[in-house]
Amino acid sequence: MRFGSAVLIFVWLMVGPWLSDARAAADREALLTEPSVYGTFAVFALDEGWAKQDPAMRIVRLTSLKGVVEQHREHVTIDLYLLRGLSDHADLLFRIHAAELRQTQEFLLDLKSSQLGKHLKTVGIMHGLTKKPNYVPGFSDQMKTDLKTLSEPGQNPYAIVIPIKKSAEWWGLDQEKRAAMMQEHTAATLPYLKTVKRKLYHASGLDDLDFITYFETSKLEDFHRLVLSLEQVQEFQYTRRFGNPTILGTVKSVDEIVELLAQ
Amino acid sequence: MRFGSAVLIFVWLMVGPWLSDARAAADREALLTEPSVYGTFAVFALDEGWAKQDPAMRIVRLTSLKGVVEQHREHVTIDLYLLRGLSDHADLLFRIHAAELRQTQEFLLDLKSSQLGKHLKTVGIMHGLTKKPNYVPGFSDQMKTDLKTLSEPGQNPYAIVIPIKKSAEWWGLDQEKRAAMMQEHTAATLPYLKTVKRKLYHASGLDDLDFITYFETSKLEDFHRLVLSLEQVQEFQYTRRFGNPTILGTVKSVDEIVELLAQ
Amino acid sequence: MRFGSAVLIFVWLMVGPWLSDARAAADREALLTEPSVYGTFAVFALDEGWAKQDPAMRIVRLTSLKGVVEQHREHVTIDLYLLRGLSDHADLLFRIHAAELRQTQEFLLDLKSSQLGKHLKTVGIMHGLTKKPNYVPGFSDQMKTDLKTLSEPGQNPYAIVIPIKKSAEWWGLDQEKRAAMMQEHTAATLPYLKTVKRKLYHASGLDDLDFITYFETSKLEDFHRLVLSLEQVQEFQYTRRFGNPTILGTVKSVDEIVELLAQ
Amino acid sequence: MRFGSAVLIFVWLMVGPWLSDARAAADREALLTEPSVYGTFAVFALDEGWAKQDPAMRIVRLTSLKGVVEQHREHVTIDLYLLRGLSDHADLLFRIHAAELRQTQEFLLDLKSSQLGKHLKTVGIMHGLTKKPNYVPGFSDQMKTDLKTLSEPGQNPYAIVIPIKKSAEWWGLDQEKRAAMMQEHTAATLPYLKTVKRKLYHASGLDDLDFITYFETSKLEDFHRLVLSLEQVQEFQYTRRFGNPTILGTVKSVDEIVELLAQ
Amino acid sequence: MRFGSAVLIFVWLMVGPWLSDARAAADREALLTEPSVYGTFAVFALDEGWAKQDPAMRIVRLTSLKGVVEQHREHVTIDLYLLRGLSDHADLLFRIHAAELRQTQEFLLDLKSSQLGKHLKTVGIMHGLTKKPNYVPGFSDQMKTDLKTLSEPGQNPYAIVIPIKKSAEWWGLDQEKRAAMMQEHTAATLPYLKTVKRKLYHASGLDDLDFITYFETSKLEDFHRLVLSLEQVQEFQYTRRFGNPTILGTVKSVDEIVELLAQ
């Protein structure tokens, strides 16, 4: 039921090689690891007209996605996730990192104006900012070492995005109390450092959120246990919104998205 | 007003025998009884175009449902429920069990791409995970025996799905207090073990829920009394969301769904 | 501006006599007065296509309503209410009583499949169960006698449906405290027994509600005063949801609905 | 950019003179000042088809509005407000006073069936009941005199409707406490009696509200200061809903509405 | 991928010079700095038909925007922001200042009736009123001087609008307590006076809000830090709604909007 490779080779030739530029890859590394980078999570649903397009037309429209991504890759990094079948009312998630939100806006404007964009309904947009990890003074050296542990290499097919809003009471606590609770929170995550990759974005003022938490894992059951642990630390009492929505999808390349949505 | 058997025999011949494979049935047994299995509840509504299709076209589209279900039955189990007439804004519920959520996503992607899928609007998707029953230490032997009682065999035409979110306060209680309250909760369910079949899914992190509770019964009044009893135990004070929505439907085979929606 | 009687006589002849069967009327009496009967409130809105239909086509479609109601009247009782002009986003309310919800589902499936049903959007469905009146032990004999007072005979053109959800705290109270508060609640209703007819449905588990309260009156101002009185008793402090929506309409026969919507 | 007077004279001749009947004006006076009158606030939005109608067709449809209003003016009073440009998701507000809500329903049914009605989406309907002003015993004679002060004659172009729901705690207070707080509330309104005209409707049971408050003013800044004052009295602590939505519009005659929407 | 300058020169010649009138610019200065001015924030989304228009037709429609803005600039000031790509469900924000809300309504009516307006769906409208800065008596002279500091000249490409609703408890506090907390609030903003420009609108009664806060900055990270600081002062405990939605966009001229949306 998949489209033949002949069609995909045709698409490849039309758009040109993907991810072949070493310099761009270097920028990507910086945007994904440095502080003061803006991370945007843009969730889209395919409109009702999409299912009625014939497959050849869908290929043409999906090809425009490759073009737009290619055109903006010098300024922003773009990661793609398939939400369809796992999340409500949404089909695609774009995670975009940029030094300035203007660059993200320019990418999303071009995406919306593209042949595919005419079929994309914007379900939600969230913005956050990366910061240097804030190791609480009370953290032991062992804990700091553990936190630098890299998660296991290899494919982490599942990605989960959980938006978080703390209560006003949380922000009213003095700094030491919050730090002590964050230490307990962090300790609860240690058993899952190897199997669940995490990234934190600070969102206050950029959105109706305080944090956006991003996870990748190949073991969803471990991720479930991690969340259960986090629900049981004291800091969780000060969380007003956790999810709503929880966004669950699978990591995909642009080519995989083109192939899957062409069906 | 039902479609003649001639049409259904035609459908049968086109799609091939259903549930005839003993191996697949064994897998189904495992997925439905073992821990660490993912259970997905996917709720759909037929779009406005469906009512305008002529009956012959509807049969063709419904036939695609049988094909997609057949194609995925080696990897996932699929149960079907008719919600139309009993639940708001929804017509069909699929309950899918799989060892990996990727397999569930693949099934739902193919369903959405099918001839019927073009008419299905996704109303909601919830995921949970099965675990070994957690018999609280304080449970008497009698209680443990009672809990192993099988519900009466035979048809349980009604199915109810109730999503549950506990309060942050609940997760902040120490383990013994929660266990004591769960024992009281479980005791309240004993009078209904024979007439109301239950299954529990753990959902924290996979969704905006903590649990998904699934019930089957032929005696809805008993189910109502069970819920009344559960509202009166102390643990209920720590429930932030119970239902919203409560999903009520009738258990149907794929053939019954095809026949009923062909009208 | 009303349609001529010639058209309505034509409709009458096509569908056959209405409410002429004494046995069916007896079943209706039982369903409307006995305990363990399921009451369903199904609220519909006419879709945007309805206003664009020409009047002759509307008559044809409305005639199908009479057919479906007639076809199911041996198993379910059906009462009809016009909400248009009095309630938001809704045009029609069906109140259906049945010994089993499956029978209600069958009626609503046939209604949705009918010529009129293609134009009906389901706005909401609520289910409840009737129970024997639970006279609190502390009620005086006078109070019990008063509660058996029949409301004044004759037409009660207005019907109001108020869904109710109690707080978790309410269910956590011991039985005597709840009984004492229900006695105060009931006493507050006594001045309105003659002008406001009431019926109670228990809904826990069948819906996101605990109760559905149904009222009929020809004096809306009396009903307003009754609600004001009920807001002032202690039991009201334990009500988490009261209305949302409050459904207000006028009692109509099927013939009146056909005539009014044909316009 | 306004339509020429020739077109409007044509409309005038077609529908007949407006507000020329002295008897009807007297009924209007009674409905607007007496207790036990039902006040309905019906909010409508023009559908997406409206903007695509050509101007001549729009005039024809708007003319039907004049016809329906004329036809019902013996039984109900109808006031019209333009919300477009000032309130979200709404274009028109009808305020209807009637001795019986059935008469209001009949008007709104005819409005929905009219040529204009096919383009009106019902955004919200709220009902309330007028009562005699309830002068609290503690009011001084000066205060009672002040409250009878007529607001300044002349045009009050702005109208604001604020729906109000009190908390359960409010209704649980004893009558004297509520009266004392209402006296403080009323005192806060005295500085604005001349520039802000007010009217109160009691809504409990007729809707999901306890009160509907209606204001007219030519000085919106005074109205803003009045609301600020009311937020600072103790009674405001017992308000669960205030607005949501706040409805803001300008008072218009039917002829002005016809002219403005014809564009 | 941008439209050629030839097309834009054509648009310029058709509509006439923009912002060439010194008197109008003076009015603009007054409306933007004086108290008792009404500020309206009107948020629009382009409808689904927009993407299907061919580019030439889009230019024609966008040209009408220039005409409507020009026509009303004697009475209202109009600022434009591009939300697409940064905010959910919205594409354009108009900020309109006027001495009377009637003038704003007249502009928005003409906008909705224009060729572009037929494609604009109103997502939200909020109104507020400017007042003289209320320097709390306790403010030090240094603080007062700091507050008069102009933010750095030059382009502030980002604009953020945050609607605010205070709790009833806030309004129930005595005036001195509120003043003391506002002093703490204001002190928290001092470090950001140079990089984040702010403007406050009072909204009680005009909307379901108490305040609308407007920010402009070229350093979004500074704005984020400002919000973090404001979350930590005591006054924040009395905020019931902060954002929901937070509106984030980029400042654009009418010409830039025409160019960007023509794509």
PDB file of N, CA, C and O in Angstrom, chain E residues 34 45 50 55 57 66 68 75 78 80-81 87 91 119 123 125 131 135 159 166 181 183 197 232 239 263:
ATOM      1  N   GLU E  34      -2.552  60.343  25.671  1.00  0.00           N
ATOM      2  CA  GLU E  34      -3.442  60.973  26.647  1.00  0.00           C
ATOM      3  C   GLU E  34      -4.317  59.965  27.387  1.00  0.00           C
ATOM      4  O   GLU E  34      -4.528  58.853  26.907  1.00  0.00           O
ATOM      5  N   ALA E  45      -8.627  36.167  12.035  1.00  0.00           N
ATOM      6  CA  ALA E  45      -8.011  35.067  11.282  1.00  0.00           C
ATOM      7  C   ALA E  45      -8.521  35.134   9.857  1.00  0.00           C
ATOM      8  O   ALA E  45      -9.691  35.480   9.627  1.00  0.00           O
ATOM      9  N   TRP E  50      -9.418  32.187   1.834  1.00  0.00           N
ATOM     10  CA  TRP E  50      -8.293  33.062   1.501  1.00  0.00           C
ATOM     11  C   TRP E  50      -7.186  32.323   0.759  1.00  0.00           C
ATOM     12  O   TRP E  50      -6.652  32.794  -0.260  1.00  0.00           O
ATOM     13  N   PRO E  55      -3.370  34.952  -6.460  1.00  0.00           N
ATOM     14  CA  PRO E  55      -2.609  36.079  -5.918  1.00  0.00           C
ATOM     15  C   PRO E  55      -3.091  37.450  -6.389  1.00  0.00           C
ATOM     16  O   PRO E  55      -3.132  38.403  -5.603  1.00  0.00           O
ATOM     17  N   MET E  57      -6.101  38.390  -7.073  1.00  0.00           N
ATOM     18  CA  MET E  57      -7.316  38.708  -6.320  1.00  0.00           C
ATOM     19  C   MET E  57      -6.957  39.100  -4.886  1.00  0.00           C
ATOM     20  O   MET E  57      -7.576  39.999  -4.310  1.00  0.00           O
ATOM     21  N   LYS E  66      -5.958  49.056   2.822  1.00  0.00           N
ATOM     22  CA  LYS E  66      -5.315  50.375   2.814  1.00  0.00           C
ATOM     23  C   LYS E  66      -6.355  51.474   2.708  1.00  0.00           C
ATOM     24  O   LYS E  66      -6.263  52.507   3.376  1.00  0.00           O
ATOM     25  N   VAL E  68      -9.567  51.424   3.691  1.00  0.00           N
ATOM     26  CA  VAL E  68     -10.366  51.571   4.915  1.00  0.00           C
ATOM     27  C   VAL E  68      -9.532  52.253   6.000  1.00  0.00           C
ATOM     28  O   VAL E  68     -10.023  53.129   6.720  1.00  0.00           O
ATOM     29  N   HIS E  75     -10.009  59.892  12.693  1.00  0.00           N
ATOM     30  CA  HIS E  75     -10.715  59.685  13.959  1.00  0.00           C
ATOM     31  C   HIS E  75     -10.083  58.623  14.855  1.00  0.00           C
ATOM     32  O   HIS E  75     -10.241  58.664  16.067  1.00  0.00           O
ATOM     33  N   ILE E  78      -4.515  53.461  14.041  1.00  0.00           N
ATOM     34  CA  ILE E  78      -4.562  52.027  13.752  1.00  0.00           C
ATOM     35  C   ILE E  78      -3.144  51.491  13.682  1.00  0.00           C
ATOM     36  O   ILE E  78      -2.329  51.979  12.893  1.00  0.00           O
ATOM     37  N   LEU E  80      -0.910  47.833  13.308  1.00  0.00           N
ATOM     38  CA  LEU E  80      -1.105  46.490  12.755  1.00  0.00           C
ATOM     39  C   LEU E  80       0.022  45.544  13.170  1.00  0.00           C
ATOM     40  O   LEU E  80       1.194  45.940  13.208  1.00  0.00           O
ATOM     41  N   TYR E  81      -0.344  44.295  13.428  1.00  0.00           N
ATOM     42  CA  TYR E  81       0.610  43.287  13.888  1.00  0.00           C
ATOM     43  C   TYR E  81       0.325  41.988  13.161  1.00  0.00           C
ATOM     44  O   TYR E  81      -0.843  41.615  12.971  1.00  0.00           O
ATOM     45  N   SER E  87       1.045  33.132  16.937  1.00  0.00           N
ATOM     46  CA  SER E  87      -0.097  32.931  17.843  1.00  0.00           C
ATOM     47  C   SER E  87      -1.050  31.902  17.244  1.00  0.00           C
ATOM     48  O   SER E  87      -1.129  31.741  16.032  1.00  0.00           O
ATOM     49  N   ASP E  91      -4.328  35.560  12.700  1.00  0.00           N
ATOM     50  CA  ASP E  91      -3.367  36.013  11.704  1.00  0.00           C
ATOM     51  C   ASP E  91      -3.004  37.480  11.857  1.00  0.00           C
ATOM     52  O   ASP E  91      -1.876  37.858  11.612  1.00  0.00           O
ATOM     53  N   HIS E 119     -13.073  38.060   4.230  1.00  0.00           N
ATOM     54  CA  HIS E 119     -12.227  36.897   4.536  1.00  0.00           C
ATOM     55  C   HIS E 119     -11.720  36.913   5.973  1.00  0.00           C
ATOM     56  O   HIS E 119     -10.942  36.051   6.360  1.00  0.00           O
ATOM     57  N   VAL E 123     -11.712  36.798  15.815  1.00  0.00           N
ATOM     58  CA  VAL E 123     -11.296  35.821  16.827  1.00  0.00           C
ATOM     59  C   VAL E 123     -11.519  36.391  18.227  1.00  0.00           C
ATOM     60  O   VAL E 123     -11.907  35.682  19.146  1.00  0.00           O
ATOM     61  N   ILE E 125     -12.209  40.457  20.490  1.00  0.00           N
ATOM     62  CA  ILE E 125     -12.158  41.916  20.594  1.00  0.00           C
ATOM     63  C   ILE E 125     -12.076  42.269  22.074  1.00  0.00           C
ATOM     64  O   ILE E 125     -12.871  41.786  22.869  1.00  0.00           O
ATOM     65  N   LYS E 131      -5.542  55.762  31.435  1.00  0.00           N
ATOM     66  CA  LYS E 131      -5.688  56.663  32.570  1.00  0.00           C
ATOM     67  C   LYS E 131      -4.333  57.291  32.853  1.00  0.00           C
ATOM     68  O   LYS E 131      -3.301  56.767  32.429  1.00  0.00           O
ATOM     69  N   TYR E 135       0.943  57.282  40.210  1.00  0.00           N
ATOM     70  CA  TYR E 135       2.142  57.070  41.026  1.00  0.00           C
ATOM     71  C   TYR E 135       1.749  56.908  42.478  1.00  0.00           C
ATOM     72  O   TYR E 135       1.122  57.773  43.082  1.00  0.00           O
ATOM     73  N   ALA E 159       5.553  42.500  19.591  1.00  0.00           N
ATOM     74  CA  ALA E 159       4.512  43.060  20.462  1.00  0.00           C
ATOM     75  C   ALA E 159       3.809  41.916  21.153  1.00  0.00           C
ATOM     76  O   ALA E 159       3.584  40.857  20.545  1.00  0.00           O
ATOM     77  N   LYS E 166      -8.176  40.327  37.709  1.00  0.00           N
ATOM     78  CA  LYS E 166      -7.797  40.168  39.111  1.00  0.00           C
ATOM     79  C   LYS E 166      -8.884  39.361  39.829  1.00  0.00           C
ATOM     80  O   LYS E 166     -10.030  39.301  39.386  1.00  0.00           O
ATOM     81  N   MET E 181       1.345  46.804  47.268  1.00  0.00           N
ATOM     82  CA  MET E 181       1.693  45.708  46.365  1.00  0.00           C
ATOM     83  C   MET E 181       2.018  46.225  44.966  1.00  0.00           C
ATOM     84  O   MET E 181       2.889  45.688  44.288  1.00  0.00           O
ATOM     85  N   GLN E 183       3.410  48.986  44.321  1.00  0.00           N
ATOM     86  CA  GLN E 183       4.754  49.549  44.387  1.00  0.00           C
ATOM     87  C   GLN E 183       5.803  48.441  44.199  1.00  0.00           C
ATOM     88  O   GLN E 183       6.753  48.611  43.428  1.00  0.00           O
ATOM     89  N   LYS E 197       8.990  48.196  26.249  1.00  0.00           N
ATOM     90  CA  LYS E 197       8.054  49.317  26.305  1.00  0.00           C
ATOM     91  C   LYS E 197       6.696  48.785  26.768  1.00  0.00           C
ATOM     92  O   LYS E 197       6.262  47.724  26.315  1.00  0.00           O
ATOM     93  N   GLN E 232       6.657  36.772  40.577  1.00  0.00           N
ATOM     94  CA  GLN E 232       7.195  36.515  41.905  1.00  0.00           C
ATOM     95  C   GLN E 232       6.847  37.579  42.944  1.00  0.00           C
ATOM     96  O   GLN E 232       7.215  37.441  44.111  1.00  0.00           O
ATOM     97  N   THR E 239      -4.066  37.450  40.892  1.00  0.00           N
ATOM     98  CA  THR E 239      -4.388  37.460  39.468  1.00  0.00           C
ATOM     99  C   THR E 239      -5.111  36.169  39.113  1.00  0.00           C
ATOM    100  O   THR E 239      -4.581  35.094  39.315  1.00  0.00           O
ATOM    101  N   GLN E 263       1.268  36.863  -0.628  1.00  0.00           N
ATOM    102  CA  GLN E 263       1.919  35.596  -1.028  1.00  0.00           C
ATOM    103  C   GLN E 263       0.943  34.427  -1.071  1.00  0.00           C
ATOM    104  O   GLN E 263       0.325  34.119  -0.070  1.00  0.00           O
TER     105      GLN E 263
END
